[in-house]
XYZ file of C-alpha atoms in Angstrom:
386
model
C -10.441 26.841 -22.833
C -7.838 24.124 -22.346
C -6.612 23.763 -18.793
C -2.836 24.154 -18.416
C -0.956 20.942 -17.625
C 1.338 20.947 -14.610
C 4.848 19.786 -15.451
C 8.145 19.645 -13.564
C 8.421 20.524 -9.911
C 5.373 22.167 -8.430
C 5.118 23.418 -4.886
C 2.029 21.992 -3.253
C 0.711 22.650 0.230
C 2.556 19.635 1.695
C 5.802 19.970 -0.314
C 7.154 19.654 -3.849
C 5.667 17.231 -6.387
C 7.217 16.298 -9.743
C 4.879 16.118 -12.719
C 5.873 14.307 -15.894
C 5.673 16.002 -19.297
C 2.137 14.718 -19.747
C 1.053 16.043 -16.346
C 1.025 12.683 -14.582
C 3.092 11.607 -11.603
C 5.081 8.413 -11.242
C 3.384 6.103 -8.797
C 5.320 4.359 -6.081
C 8.719 5.141 -4.541
C 11.392 6.186 -7.051
C 15.032 7.332 -6.808
C 15.440 9.329 -10.003
C 17.643 11.904 -11.604
C 15.373 14.880 -12.122
C 15.814 18.546 -12.900
C 16.984 20.468 -9.878
C 14.425 22.899 -8.506
C 16.961 25.691 -8.822
C 19.533 24.453 -11.364
C 20.747 21.349 -13.278
C 19.845 17.729 -12.577
C 19.879 16.061 -9.173
C 18.814 12.725 -7.718
C 15.621 12.759 -5.691
C 13.603 10.154 -3.818
C 9.918 10.577 -4.585
C 6.711 8.890 -3.453
C 3.889 9.264 -5.998
C 5.818 12.224 -7.351
C 6.263 13.919 -3.975
C 9.788 14.870 -2.945
C 10.787 12.986 0.215
C 13.038 14.458 2.911
C 14.389 13.285 6.260
C 14.898 9.579 7.042
C 13.586 7.390 4.219
C 13.804 3.712 3.304
C 15.138 2.722 -0.089
C 16.246 -0.722 -1.316
C 16.510 -2.272 2.129
C 18.418 0.574 3.825
C 17.620 3.910 5.401
C 18.941 7.199 4.070
C 18.784 10.846 5.101
C 17.618 13.483 2.626
C 18.050 17.206 3.246
C 15.183 19.685 3.188
C 15.908 20.425 -0.485
C 15.593 16.735 -1.337
C 19.313 16.103 -1.850
C 21.060 13.172 -0.199
C 23.053 14.168 2.900
C 26.652 13.221 2.034
C 28.763 13.726 5.130
C 29.162 11.974 8.477
C 26.718 13.725 10.744
C 24.359 13.279 13.681
C 21.014 14.557 12.414
C 17.507 15.166 13.649
C 14.816 13.261 11.780
C 11.353 14.412 10.768
C 9.892 12.770 13.898
C 12.414 14.220 16.364
C 14.855 11.344 16.933
C 18.534 11.687 16.109
C 20.461 9.312 13.841
C 24.058 8.798 12.742
C 24.592 9.343 9.017
C 27.566 8.081 6.992
C 29.474 9.832 4.226
C 27.202 8.236 1.617
C 23.988 9.380 3.296
C 23.102 5.997 4.804
C 21.751 5.733 8.342
C 24.365 3.829 10.394
C 24.187 1.337 13.230
C 26.718 -0.532 15.359
C 29.945 1.065 16.591
C 30.592 4.423 14.960
C 33.178 7.159 15.444
C 31.870 10.651 16.127
C 33.647 13.735 17.442
C 36.758 11.949 18.646
C 35.164 8.978 20.402
C 33.012 5.940 19.643
C 29.278 5.372 20.100
C 26.971 2.415 19.649
C 23.739 2.620 17.657
C 21.175 -0.166 18.003
C 21.017 -2.345 14.848
C 17.229 -2.651 14.990
C 16.216 0.924 15.744
C 19.368 2.773 14.595
C 19.021 4.873 17.754
C 21.868 5.693 20.129
C 22.088 3.121 22.937
C 20.742 4.445 26.239
C 21.606 1.645 28.663
C 24.777 -0.108 29.764
C 25.281 -3.311 27.804
C 27.994 -5.562 26.374
C 27.515 -5.540 22.621
C 28.923 -7.243 19.560
C 30.128 -4.843 16.878
C 29.544 -5.133 13.146
C 33.064 -6.588 12.799
C 32.602 -9.225 15.502
C 34.462 -7.835 18.541
C 32.672 -7.022 21.794
C 32.541 -3.680 23.586
C 31.023 -2.233 26.743
C 28.563 0.587 26.105
C 27.499 3.122 28.718
C 24.131 4.727 29.339
C 25.173 7.656 27.142
C 25.865 5.352 24.203
C 29.655 5.788 24.417
C 32.048 2.873 24.404
C 33.441 2.573 27.927
C 37.085 2.269 28.940
C 38.930 1.778 32.200
C 37.404 0.091 35.240
C 33.787 -0.969 34.633
C 31.211 -2.645 36.904
C 29.012 -5.117 35.045
C 26.583 -7.719 36.406
C 28.243 -7.919 39.804
C 31.859 -8.100 38.598
C 34.583 -5.642 37.662
C 36.236 -5.524 34.245
C 38.896 -3.370 32.611
C 38.586 -2.041 29.066
C 41.757 -0.852 27.360
C 41.661 2.941 26.688
C 43.376 2.470 23.316
C 41.525 -0.512 21.829
C 38.307 -0.313 23.906
C 38.563 -4.105 24.284
C 38.179 -6.066 27.509
C 41.541 -7.196 28.903
C 42.007 -10.837 29.880
C 44.749 -12.939 31.455
C 46.765 -9.941 32.594
C 47.409 -7.601 35.516
C 46.249 -3.990 35.613
C 46.658 -1.175 38.114
C 43.838 1.346 38.497
C 44.150 4.293 40.881
C 46.891 2.488 42.766
C 44.914 -0.746 43.164
C 46.300 -3.910 41.560
C 43.934 -6.326 39.806
C 44.279 -9.575 37.911
C 41.979 -10.177 34.930
C 41.132 -13.848 34.389
C 40.353 -15.562 31.076
C 36.866 -14.005 31.091
C 38.154 -10.571 32.066
C 36.742 -10.697 35.593
C 38.982 -8.675 37.895
C 40.076 -9.757 41.326
C 42.017 -7.420 43.574
C 45.593 -8.474 44.211
C 46.692 -7.512 47.688
C 50.130 -5.971 47.887
C 52.610 -8.664 48.808
C 55.940 -7.692 50.339
C 58.701 -9.839 48.875
C 62.461 -9.664 48.593
C 65.061 -10.112 45.887
C 68.362 -8.923 44.491
C 69.365 -7.176 41.312
C 72.356 -8.468 39.418
C 74.923 -7.578 36.759
C 78.205 -9.063 35.563
C 79.695 -8.332 38.987
C 77.459 -10.984 40.560
C 77.696 -14.125 38.401
C 75.599 -16.156 40.854
C 72.238 -15.358 42.405
C 72.230 -15.121 46.202
C 69.355 -15.759 48.584
C 70.452 -13.017 50.945
C 67.348 -12.844 53.110
C 66.693 -16.565 52.994
C 63.280 -15.580 51.614
C 64.254 -14.074 48.239
C 61.690 -14.779 45.535
C 62.686 -12.579 42.599
C 65.771 -11.442 40.706
C 66.291 -8.477 38.385
C 69.229 -8.849 36.008
C 70.905 -6.350 33.712
C 70.732 -7.443 30.077
C 72.990 -4.622 28.933
C 72.523 -0.988 28.042
C 73.339 2.015 25.917
C 76.005 4.644 26.596
C 75.327 7.563 24.279
C 74.233 5.161 21.556
C 76.896 2.501 22.143
C 75.027 -0.722 22.924
C 76.624 -3.383 25.088
C 75.447 -6.721 26.497
C 75.901 -8.393 29.889
C 77.215 -11.922 29.469
C 75.711 -13.038 32.781
C 72.102 -12.275 31.802
C 71.262 -15.683 30.342
C 72.855 -17.504 33.287
C 70.901 -15.348 35.738
C 67.674 -16.198 33.937
C 68.395 -19.922 34.167
C 69.400 -19.723 37.826
C 66.207 -17.854 38.681
C 64.169 -20.509 36.877
C 65.991 -23.256 38.777
C 65.277 -21.459 42.062
C 61.617 -20.934 41.205
C 62.112 -17.167 41.395
C 60.348 -14.490 39.374
C 62.863 -13.112 36.861
C 62.890 -9.528 35.552
C 65.217 -7.268 33.553
C 66.820 -3.849 33.769
C 68.638 -1.870 31.066
C 71.334 0.762 31.601
C 69.949 3.908 29.930
C 72.682 6.508 29.515
C 70.950 8.232 26.633
C 70.133 11.582 28.247
C 67.361 13.156 26.192
C 68.096 11.280 22.955
C 64.923 9.386 22.058
C 66.512 7.896 18.946
C 69.227 6.198 21.018
C 66.625 4.906 23.473
C 64.475 3.482 20.687
C 67.527 1.827 19.116
C 68.489 0.366 22.498
C 65.046 -1.108 23.132
C 64.715 -2.401 19.580
C 67.878 -4.362 20.279
C 67.121 -5.680 23.770
C 63.355 -6.272 23.865
C 63.494 -9.263 21.452
C 66.288 -10.755 23.624
C 64.405 -10.813 26.931
C 64.276 -14.138 28.785
C 61.127 -13.535 30.832
C 57.358 -13.832 30.351
C 55.197 -11.090 28.945
C 54.014 -8.749 31.670
C 57.254 -9.007 33.658
C 59.279 -5.914 34.554
C 61.659 -4.109 32.215
C 63.264 -1.251 34.160
C 65.161 1.670 32.651
C 68.242 2.415 34.791
C 68.528 6.206 34.467
C 71.258 7.405 36.793
C 73.902 8.897 34.487
C 74.134 11.062 31.378
C 71.040 13.231 31.873
C 70.913 16.416 29.834
C 70.292 19.828 31.353
C 66.736 19.853 29.983
C 64.367 18.224 32.492
C 61.421 18.083 30.091
C 63.509 16.560 27.306
C 64.911 13.950 29.714
C 61.367 13.120 30.806
C 60.162 12.890 27.201
C 62.952 10.398 26.510
C 62.107 8.268 29.553
C 58.392 8.250 28.753
C 59.089 7.278 25.138
C 61.099 4.317 26.415
C 58.470 3.265 28.930
C 55.764 3.446 26.274
C 57.831 1.236 23.976
C 58.257 -1.301 26.788
C 54.522 -1.277 27.511
C 53.686 -1.623 23.826
C 55.944 -4.690 23.704
C 53.825 -6.266 26.457
C 55.997 -5.741 29.549
C 55.712 -3.708 32.771
C 57.836 -0.541 32.491
C 59.675 0.815 35.541
C 62.116 3.665 36.103
C 65.151 3.001 38.312
C 67.307 5.692 39.885
C 67.942 7.358 43.226
C 65.840 10.183 44.626
C 68.262 13.146 44.335
C 69.067 12.295 40.708
C 65.401 11.931 39.776
C 64.428 15.197 41.445
C 67.261 17.028 39.674
C 66.790 15.658 36.169
C 63.284 14.214 35.705
C 59.702 15.460 36.049
C 58.503 12.574 38.215
C 54.913 13.816 38.239
C 54.688 13.371 34.468
C 56.071 9.854 34.699
C 53.670 8.864 37.475
C 50.690 10.454 35.716
C 51.166 7.993 32.861
C 52.734 5.093 34.780
C 51.530 5.093 38.409
C 53.613 3.217 40.993
C 56.430 2.618 38.514
C 59.475 3.887 40.462
C 62.293 1.597 41.598
C 64.213 3.810 44.000
C 67.654 3.349 45.523
C 68.261 4.711 49.006
C 70.674 2.781 51.210
C 70.421 2.206 54.919
C 73.507 1.900 57.092
C 74.818 -1.408 58.365
C 74.751 -4.903 56.896
C 71.270 -6.067 57.828
C 69.579 -8.077 55.077
C 66.206 -6.649 56.138
C 64.931 -3.161 55.258
C 64.990 -0.442 57.892
C 62.124 1.837 56.916
C 63.608 4.756 58.819
C 65.847 5.110 55.752
C 63.071 4.896 53.174
C 63.522 7.685 50.570
C 59.957 8.970 50.767
C 58.524 9.946 47.418
C 55.412 9.140 45.430
C 55.091 6.106 43.231
C 57.797 3.848 44.715
C 56.979 0.183 44.002
C 60.419 -1.298 44.692
C 62.942 0.018 47.211
C 66.608 -0.881 46.780
C 67.447 -0.518 50.455
C 71.049 -1.751 50.639
C 74.093 -2.601 48.565
C 75.214 -4.927 51.371
C 78.632 -3.401 51.766
C 79.113 -2.907 48.031
C 78.639 -6.605 47.293
C 74.987 -7.116 46.423
C 71.913 -4.919 46.006
C 68.930 -5.847 48.184
C 65.369 -4.937 47.224
C 61.907 -5.079 48.712
C 58.819 -5.194 46.498
C 56.273 -2.964 48.243
C 53.291 -3.380 45.935
C 53.474 -6.872 44.410
C 54.741 -5.537 41.079
C 57.295 -8.360 40.797
C 54.367 -10.768 40.435
C 53.523 -9.156 37.081
C 53.915 -11.786 34.408
C 53.878 -14.650 36.923
C 50.294 -14.833 38.150
């Protein structure tokens, strides 16, 4: 009696094996299109005819095959046949380096393909460097590393350098290597100016900054201040830190605010990082949330352009028309508040301070209607000049 020849897929004790038409099996590792166990043709990876599943090496890379032998074709974090987990790409390949998964980014070791489990500063597959935490996630915000502090941008995940950052109310300067040093709050004095003050005045005798109006928008009508360029030059001649404010009478209209900033931001005469304040003290709508949305949109646009956004107004107007908590949640210590003391002293009397959270600059006097006097309480006017 002739013994029947095994052909096609046969279930053996340790898995499926594919037998050729003559009953033999292909030796070695093969990636072949073969009849599906249950239906038409499918590609399978076999070793001496045996169907391979889990993590397998093929042509210099590693791939993940499902329990039915098919290639896993979606981004996934899977458990291998030996218990470790791996990141799989949309083509079934085992991934390494920086990879996005469930809304954030992780780092997988290039040699082992395993998720990183220690804090380290790593080079990605595209050449940029990132800080990885013990959980394998890319880190953002304030990070301690090898005895120094660094700051990693929450949007780009990159280390910031040559700039100032504020974290939980503490001001830092990042040097060329990204090493942070705390910047102690420095009280300094300066005036703010418009077309009504053609010349800068050293009112305290110790003024060190000036904030000049470049122009503004009144319900979409954009105007310029002809004194802005002269103020910038005078400040430079004096060795003062120069900053800008913009009249923002756009209520809750984000389109008008965007148009206004698109016009003025390219015309600034100050270094990157310096202050651009939105002067919001007229034209607010009756919708507090919509007003706040408009202000935040403007401040984000200023930040995106590389400057320090601030919001100028006076306390009663802010409390009536703006959700200050929302502003401060996104831009801590960003308020420039007007609240005038009595008398003509050039020095601030803190008994008149309009107490509220987040005040970085206090406009404490208009000096009899002639000139606004300001005190920088946090060192924010040094932004762009360190």
